[in-house]
Amino acid sequence: MSQAWSEIVILPSEGQAGPGLRLTVPALADEAAALNALGAFVDPVTETGAVFSAWGTVAREETLTARTVLSVGPLPGVTDPIAKTALEVLADLGLVPTDAQGYAERLRVEDSAVGAPAKLARLFNPLIERGSVTTTTALWRFVGAEPPKVRLTGEEVGLVLEVDLPDSDEALIAFSRHGIPGPDGKGRGPLGLQLSDLRAIREHYAALGRKPTDIEIETLAQTWSEHCKHRLFNADLEGADGGLFKTFIAGATKTVRAARGKDDICLSVFSDNAGGIVFDDDYLVCDKVETHNSPSALDPYGGAMTGVVGVNRDCLGFGQGAQPILNRYGFCLPRYDDTSVLYRDKDGTSALPSARRLIDGVIKGIEDGGNQSGIPTPQGFIMFDERYRGKPLVFAGTVGLMPRRLPDGRDATIKGTQPGDAIVMVGGRVGKDGIHGATFSSVALDESSPATAVQIGDPITQKRLSDALIFELRDQGLIRALTDNGAGGLSSSIGEMAEETGGAEIWLDRVPLKYPGLSPWEIWISEAQERMSLAVKPENVQAVIDHFATRGVEATEIGCFTDTGTLVATYEDRQAMALDMEFLHEAPRLSLPVAAAPLAQSRSNAPALPGVAECLTTLMAQPNMRGRTPLIRRYDHEVQANAVLKPLQGVNALHADATAVRPVLDRPGAVAVTQSLFPRMTERDPYAAAVNAVDLSLRQLVAMGATLDRAALLDNFCWCSADQPERLYQLREAARGCHDTAVQHLVPFVSGKDSMFNDFKGFDADGTPLAVSALPTLLISALAVLPDWKRAVSMDFKAAGDAIFWVGPAPEDALGRSELALGLGLNDDDLRTPKARVEADYASFEAATAQGLVASAIAAGWGGAAAALTRSALAGGLSANVKAGWTTAQWFSESAGGMLVTTADSDADAFSSTVAQATRIGTVTDTETMMLDGEAVSTTAVLNAYRTDESGEISR
Amino acid sequence: MTQPRAIILAGHGLNCERETAFALQQAGARTEIHHINDLASNAAALSDAQILAVPGGFSFGDHLGAGKAFASALNARLDDGINALVDRGGMALGICNGAQILLKTTLFAGAGVTLAPNAGGAYLCQWETLRVTAASPWLEGLSSFDCPIAHGEGRFAFAPQALDRLKAAGGDVLRYEGDRAPNGAEDALAGITAHQGRVLAMMPHPERALLSHHHPDFHRQSVLAKRDGRDLPEFGPTLKLFENAVAAL
């Protein structure tokens, strides 16, 4: 029996450009209904439309001129937000039932059929979408096809397998790689468990005298995954007993908090979805930076977008729920001109996205995720390097604002789940999407990586959920605790929440599904997006569900929290899981060897360099140095009207390193954020690279007017092949650098996330195996609270005649791993890299800011002092006459500790007597030519170099 | 004079309701944010109000084209209430997504105008200088001011003769400086009105240009002003737009 369907087609009118849609919806009743639908869907000024049904056609025009159309629709089961909206509108008008299903295809009308297949191929990702080339005339008729549907055999509905764990180590390793064999004998996808884990599981169940169920194994795999439990970061290493996290990251925080004493700003560190610090007496701010590398490698757009909306949920799930007030992004990507083609399989059928597509996709994903959620995205960076071709790194972070106490007096950082509380799942439904995302991101990307790990986000569903939680339910006291359903889906969110009470019982058959046919283990670990789990007192459950319903958000009671010490799952009347909570949360500790120091210093440092002028033009045209104004203008950085220090600064709008927002418009406080990384330096000297990254992120804060007594740090270690002793050595040294610098500056780490296997193993076009590992990348993100936004200082020069100071030690004569060395193509291995500089003291500069002496300030980072001076001058539309007496190598060295500062000439004496290590090196001018130690540089030439994009266009 | 009551709509992905309410509060209005689903079942709230603001955002993700789905809901449930507010002399404002929505309601019935995708194809978030080119109670006393835009579908497009009709009625109130629209809008239009200027639909965001620190040149101006012994005022010129709504009632 087939259901009857109507097809709604919307196309741009003759002479108009723009997108179109083809919707398949339950049959509309008659002509009046069709006209009603067209009234809602078709813009009469620019569009035409028609409704085709078995009973006839209602069209605004009878015939159309034949034009080529590219059509793209989601594969069955992939989130289809357009269809969802269309059906909501039709249901609202009473034209279709409220629970109707449908399908949406995006259309693009082309001027000509030439090259249409190639254009189409660039428009969709075959892992999640299907596309076709058609014509306006072919679309303008009734087809009568059913929308594509997920058809599952249903054989596994309610099926719970008992699993025989193999005896031999070899078989256990194969078991982990391919997954639990399903009824058809095929593996269900990688588990990512270590051999020692599987042995521990085998022993545990042997002692219980029963076999594990498939759900139990999947739960252990998710919970013990590198992604969720950070096994490597917690493993015992030589030189870090107790693990890197405890020794160096949490260790630094412990030392800092003790030293700060009553002035400690930490309110919640490492235990929640984000880290929280004091904003003022009534509010706190929280921060979290996530990575979404593996999903972005397969589907750049969807991976990046779910990265943003995912980290937004970390913020929403912090404490009792924080309001996102700022997004930040970071990309480590191959260069635009990288034309390599890489395949996941030997036969060359499964290509990775091209570099161009990867770059465009992740940029667009962050745009749509942030803009559609109404969260400003002022802060970000891009680093290009060929070693990010296999696995790109995509960072997404969110700063949130939350009252420190709820209206009922509860401390808002405390969760407070009680035994007996109901488990309410809220948001999107569960499907096969996102299965094995957590375990997949814990291993290298190769042929066996599951395509179902790819997800598509639906920011509007999440925005509805977010509004209802943060602006309505939180302060009514109806919710006792909440957390995000991210990696591992319900298995990890319920597993974590159940730790507080000591158990939970979940009724898997009650979980709402996108389509029937899912087996219990799939329901349990699916990472379908836009979902959160709540703990609600039984008497409040109905009120919570009802409120969400009025906001168009589905909420369902799916179980309860207990204190039985066991995590139980049932499907109808059968028990699918009974996992001991203690066993679940005590993953066996790994103990790993570290290679000896490979350091070979004593490098020469006397390369023949061109003059400063030529170096500067080369430098500012480098992919990592040049402007990205068009990108910044695609990311809404004005929404919430909270901008204080924007991503583009000065009359010439150059991109800045530090940005700040004022989250409560009638309070003076502001939050500033920065980011810093030196991955190429990490390969040579991981300790110094980490020290310099922490130092730079803090120095950027100090330069913009913040003080370090109200600052905090976040770490993201994105390593490669991290089970190899050499890489573990780099990891340990980088973590040690983080520790030493944080303790030196008395700034705590409050949150972090690591990703240890950013490796790609695949093939080239000839089927020859190849491997591309990402650079060992430590991203340091910092935030600081300014008691008054008026302290914020922008980086642009303000007026000719102002005094220019260098604050800090003179730059080192060390060009190794610098942007200039890269740009000039110098043999980098011969060059000395900068030393680790942990002794810097910024207190006197903070005092100068407090006195209002600083007119502009910028921290010297990538490109060194020369880039800092140039960016400040060009941003202000001004120039400079500087005599520092430095060598060219010093001008461009990326050594730590320096800031380029201007003051009014009349404030210069006060500034130099206030600030330690302040050296006046010149004066701001308004001439075309900038003078650097006697060499003339054309500001126009440098500005044009900065503004020239990858295609050679100059964009402002 | 009693304090006028302003209703700011929310829900389904609108996201500028809080800063829009803040701007109206600073101008002296009493503000209430209502989810559209609540307002539909509480018609009294609308009948007591004098100002209606439809704020910016991404209602329904622009999935069917900007503003269509939200406008459909407004037309189905609140058409009478909204028209009654305007007919009794009330003021209505649509900003960005709110403008895209208002153009598709009966307030602009027969106007033959829409907001189409930007000519360049890309979303744009940047500051623009606006010129007031016809009178409206919303723009009283303003001749030129700076505002950010942030949209992907902000190109005013007209059915044949519709632009002439709009000009004849004096509804072509806001244009981008230099007569060049960043989104390719016809006649460089940034905002238009209906109902004798009391209904304003504008793409730029005045609520994001309210405080003086919102302005991109603030830090330079502030440093230079301090050297003259001055502080910049707390608010920028755009506060006037919101004050005008309060004064007009």
Coordinates of N, CA and C in Angstrom, one line a residue, chain A residues 520-580:
Chain A
P520 N 19.0 -2.2 19.8 CA 19.2 -1.5 21.1 C 20.5 -0.9 21.2
W521 N 21.6 -1.6 20.8 CA 23.0 -1.0 20.9 C 23.1 0.3 20.1
E522 N 22.4 0.3 18.9 CA 22.5 1.6 18.1 C 21.8 2.7 18.8
I523 N 20.7 2.5 19.4 CA 19.9 3.5 20.1 C 20.8 4.1 21.2
W524 N 21.5 3.2 21.8 CA 22.3 3.6 23.0 C 23.5 4.4 22.7
I525 N 24.2 4.2 21.5 CA 25.5 4.9 21.3 C 25.3 5.9 20.1
S526 N 24.2 6.0 19.5 CA 24.0 6.9 18.3 C 24.4 8.4 18.8
E527 N 25.1 9.1 17.9 CA 25.5 10.4 18.2 C 24.6 11.4 17.4
A528 N 23.4 11.0 17.1 CA 22.5 11.9 16.4 C 22.5 13.2 17.2
Q529 N 22.5 14.4 16.5 CA 22.8 15.7 17.1 C 21.6 16.3 17.8
E530 N 21.9 17.5 18.4 CA 20.9 18.4 19.0 C 20.2 17.7 20.1
R531 N 20.8 16.9 20.9 CA 20.1 16.3 22.0 C 20.9 16.6 23.3
M532 N 20.1 16.7 24.4 CA 20.6 16.7 25.7 C 19.9 15.8 26.7
S533 N 20.5 15.5 27.8 CA 19.8 14.6 28.8 C 19.6 15.4 30.0
L534 N 18.5 15.3 30.6 CA 18.1 16.1 31.8 C 17.8 15.1 33.0
A535 N 18.1 15.6 34.2 CA 17.6 14.9 35.4 C 16.5 15.7 35.9
V536 N 15.3 15.2 36.1 CA 14.1 15.9 36.5 C 13.4 15.2 37.6
K537 N 13.1 15.9 38.7 CA 12.2 15.3 39.8 C 11.0 14.8 39.2
P538 N 10.6 13.6 39.6 CA 9.4 12.9 39.0 C 8.2 13.8 38.9
E539 N 7.9 14.6 39.9 CA 6.7 15.5 39.9 C 6.8 16.6 38.9
N540 N 8.0 16.9 38.4 CA 8.1 18.0 37.4 C 8.2 17.5 35.9
V541 N 8.3 16.2 35.7 CA 8.5 15.7 34.4 C 7.5 16.2 33.4
Q542 N 6.2 16.1 33.7 CA 5.2 16.5 32.8 C 5.3 18.0 32.4
A543 N 5.6 18.8 33.5 CA 5.7 20.3 33.2 C 6.8 20.5 32.2
V544 N 7.9 19.8 32.4 CA 9.1 20.1 31.5 C 8.8 19.6 30.1
I545 N 8.2 18.4 30.0 CA 7.9 17.9 28.6 C 6.9 18.9 28.0
D546 N 5.9 19.3 28.7 CA 4.9 20.2 28.2 C 5.5 21.5 27.7
H547 N 6.4 22.1 28.5 CA 7.0 23.3 28.1 C 7.8 23.2 26.8
F548 N 8.6 22.2 26.8 CA 9.3 22.0 25.5 C 8.4 21.8 24.3
A549 N 7.3 21.1 24.5 CA 6.3 21.0 23.4 C 5.8 22.3 22.9
T550 N 5.6 23.3 23.8 CA 5.1 24.6 23.3 C 6.2 25.3 22.5
R551 N 7.5 24.8 22.6 CA 8.6 25.5 21.9 C 9.0 24.6 20.7
G552 N 8.1 23.6 20.4 CA 8.4 22.8 19.2 C 9.6 21.8 19.4
V553 N 9.9 21.5 20.7 CA 11.0 20.6 21.0 C 10.4 19.3 21.6
E554 N 10.9 18.2 21.1 CA 10.4 16.9 21.7 C 11.2 16.5 22.9
A555 N 10.5 16.2 24.0 CA 11.2 15.7 25.2 C 10.5 14.4 25.7
T556 N 11.3 13.4 26.1 CA 10.7 12.1 26.4 C 11.4 11.6 27.7
E557 N 10.6 11.0 28.5 CA 11.1 10.3 29.7 C 11.6 8.9 29.3
I558 N 12.9 8.7 29.5 CA 13.5 7.4 29.0 C 14.1 6.6 30.1
G559 N 13.9 6.9 31.4 CA 14.5 6.1 32.4 C 14.6 6.9 33.7
C560 N 15.4 6.4 34.6 CA 15.5 7.0 35.9 C 16.9 6.8 36.5
F561 N 17.3 7.7 37.3 CA 18.6 7.5 38.0 C 18.4 6.7 39.3
T562 N 19.4 5.8 39.6 CA 19.2 5.0 40.8 C 20.5 5.0 41.6
D563 N 20.5 4.3 42.7 CA 21.7 4.2 43.5 C 22.1 2.7 43.7
T564 N 21.8 1.9 42.7 CA 22.1 0.5 42.7 C 23.5 0.1 42.4
G565 N 24.3 1.0 42.0 CA 25.7 0.7 41.6 C 25.8 0.1 40.2
T566 N 24.6 0.0 39.5 CA 24.6 -0.7 38.2 C 23.9 0.2 37.2
L567 N 24.5 0.2 36.0 CA 23.9 0.9 34.8 C 23.1 -0.2 34.1
V568 N 21.8 0.0 34.1 CA 20.9 -1.0 33.5 C 20.2 -0.4 32.3
A569 N 20.1 -1.2 31.2 CA 19.3 -0.9 30.1 C 18.3 -2.0 29.8
T570 N 17.1 -1.6 29.5 CA 16.1 -2.7 29.1 C 15.5 -2.3 27.7
Y571 N 15.1 -3.3 27.0 CA 14.3 -3.1 25.8 C 13.0 -3.9 26.0
E572 N 11.9 -3.2 26.0 CA 10.6 -3.9 26.4 C 10.9 -4.6 27.7
D573 N 10.6 -5.9 27.8 CA 10.7 -6.5 29.1 C 12.1 -7.2 29.3
R574 N 13.0 -7.1 28.3 CA 14.3 -7.8 28.4 C 15.4 -6.9 28.9
Q575 N 16.3 -7.5 29.7 CA 17.4 -6.7 30.1 C 18.5 -6.8 29.1
A576 N 19.1 -5.6 28.7 CA 20.1 -5.6 27.7 C 21.5 -5.3 28.2
M577 N 21.5 -4.7 29.4 CA 22.7 -4.3 30.0 C 22.6 -4.3 31.5
A578 N 23.6 -4.7 32.2 CA 23.7 -4.5 33.7 C 25.2 -4.4 34.0
L579 N 25.7 -3.1 33.8 CA 27.1 -2.9 34.0 C 27.4 -2.3 35.3
D580 N 28.4 -2.9 35.9 CA 28.9 -2.4 37.2 C 29.5 -1.0 37.0

